[in-house]
């Protein structure tokens, strides 16, 4: 089971500032898998709002960023996809 979202603090690592996106992997028992969560972002606001897995087990996360450093910058929020 995977859960994505955003946080205003550090989740077992360091925060990039603002709000950071995260992804956490759980065992079916509900316990967090060792080495998780993964937290990422910029000094601005970032969130993760969608997730997909392919047949090889690769994880794809989609969300929004308000960072002016996240090209291309077209609006106050831009979408992203991370692998």
Short mmCIF file of C-alpha atoms in Angstrom, two decimals:
data_model
loop_
_atom_site.label_atom_id
_atom_site.label_comp_id
_atom_site.label_asym_id
_atom_site.label_seq_id
_atom_site.Cartn_x
_atom_site.Cartn_y
_atom_site.Cartn_z
CA UNK A 1 0.00 0.00 0.00
CA UNK A 2 1.29 3.46 -0.90
CA UNK A 3 0.10 6.80 0.49
CA UNK A 4 1.01 10.24 -0.91
CA UNK A 5 0.41 13.71 0.45
CA UNK A 6 2.19 16.78 1.77
CA UNK A 7 3.67 17.86 5.08
CA UNK A 8 4.90 21.07 6.69
CA UNK A 9 7.65 19.22 8.57
CA UNK A 10 10.24 16.51 8.26
CA UNK A 11 9.12 12.88 8.03
CA UNK A 12 12.20 10.93 9.08
CA UNK A 13 14.53 13.11 6.99
CA UNK A 14 14.98 16.76 6.24
CA UNK A 15 12.40 19.21 4.93
CA UNK A 16 13.13 21.30 1.84
CA UNK A 17 10.98 24.09 3.34
CA UNK A 18 7.44 25.26 2.74
CA UNK A 19 5.33 22.16 2.23
CA UNK A 20 6.99 19.02 0.89
CA UNK A 21 5.44 16.10 -0.96
CA UNK A 22 5.87 12.61 0.42
CA UNK A 23 5.20 8.99 -0.42
CA UNK A 24 5.01 6.24 2.18
CA UNK A 25 4.95 2.50 1.58
CA UNK A 26 3.16 0.20 4.02
CA UNK A 27 3.04 -3.54 4.49
CA UNK A 28 -0.44 -5.08 4.37
CA UNK A 29 -0.19 -5.27 8.19
CA UNK A 30 -0.19 -1.45 8.31
CA UNK A 31 3.45 -1.08 9.35
CA UNK A 32 5.70 1.30 7.41
CA UNK A 33 8.26 -0.43 5.16
CA UNK A 34 11.86 0.23 6.26
CA UNK A 35 13.41 3.21 4.43
CA UNK A 36 10.07 4.98 3.96
CA UNK A 37 8.64 7.64 3.76
CA UNK A 38 10.35 9.44 0.90
CA UNK A 39 10.05 13.23 1.12
CA UNK A 40 10.83 15.70 -1.65
CA UNK A 41 10.14 19.26 -2.67
CA UNK A 42 11.42 22.77 -3.07
CA UNK A 43 11.55 25.71 -0.67
CA UNK A 44 8.01 26.59 -1.84
CA UNK A 45 4.82 24.53 -1.61
CA UNK A 46 4.78 21.04 -3.12
CA UNK A 47 2.24 18.26 -2.79
CA UNK A 48 1.67 14.77 -4.11
CA UNK A 49 -1.90 13.94 -5.08
CA UNK A 50 -1.68 10.88 -7.32
CA UNK A 51 0.27 7.66 -7.63
CA UNK A 52 0.61 4.83 -10.13
CA UNK A 53 2.73 1.69 -10.36
CA UNK A 54 3.75 -0.06 -13.56
CA UNK A 55 4.15 -3.80 -14.11
CA UNK A 56 7.85 -3.59 -13.13
CA UNK A 57 7.02 -2.02 -9.76
CA UNK A 58 8.20 1.48 -10.67
CA UNK A 59 6.33 4.17 -8.74
CA UNK A 60 5.08 7.36 -10.43
CA UNK A 61 3.93 10.30 -8.32
CA UNK A 62 2.02 13.33 -9.60
CA UNK A 63 1.21 16.58 -7.87
CA UNK A 64 1.57 20.34 -7.84
CA UNK A 65 4.39 22.76 -7.08
CA UNK A 66 4.28 26.50 -6.41
CA UNK A 67 8.04 26.84 -6.85
CA UNK A 68 9.30 29.37 -9.38
CA UNK A 69 12.27 26.98 -9.84
CA UNK A 70 10.12 24.11 -11.16
CA UNK A 71 10.23 24.62 -14.94
CA UNK A 72 8.30 25.24 -17.02
CA UNK A 73 6.59 27.92 -14.96
CA UNK A 74 3.22 28.82 -16.49
CA UNK A 75 0.87 29.51 -13.58
CA UNK A 76 0.90 29.96 -9.82
CA UNK A 77 0.85 26.15 -9.56
CA UNK A 78 2.39 23.72 -12.01
CA UNK A 79 1.90 19.98 -12.25
CA UNK A 80 4.75 17.49 -12.06
CA UNK A 81 5.35 13.77 -12.40
CA UNK A 82 8.20 12.11 -10.51
CA UNK A 83 9.55 8.60 -10.94
#
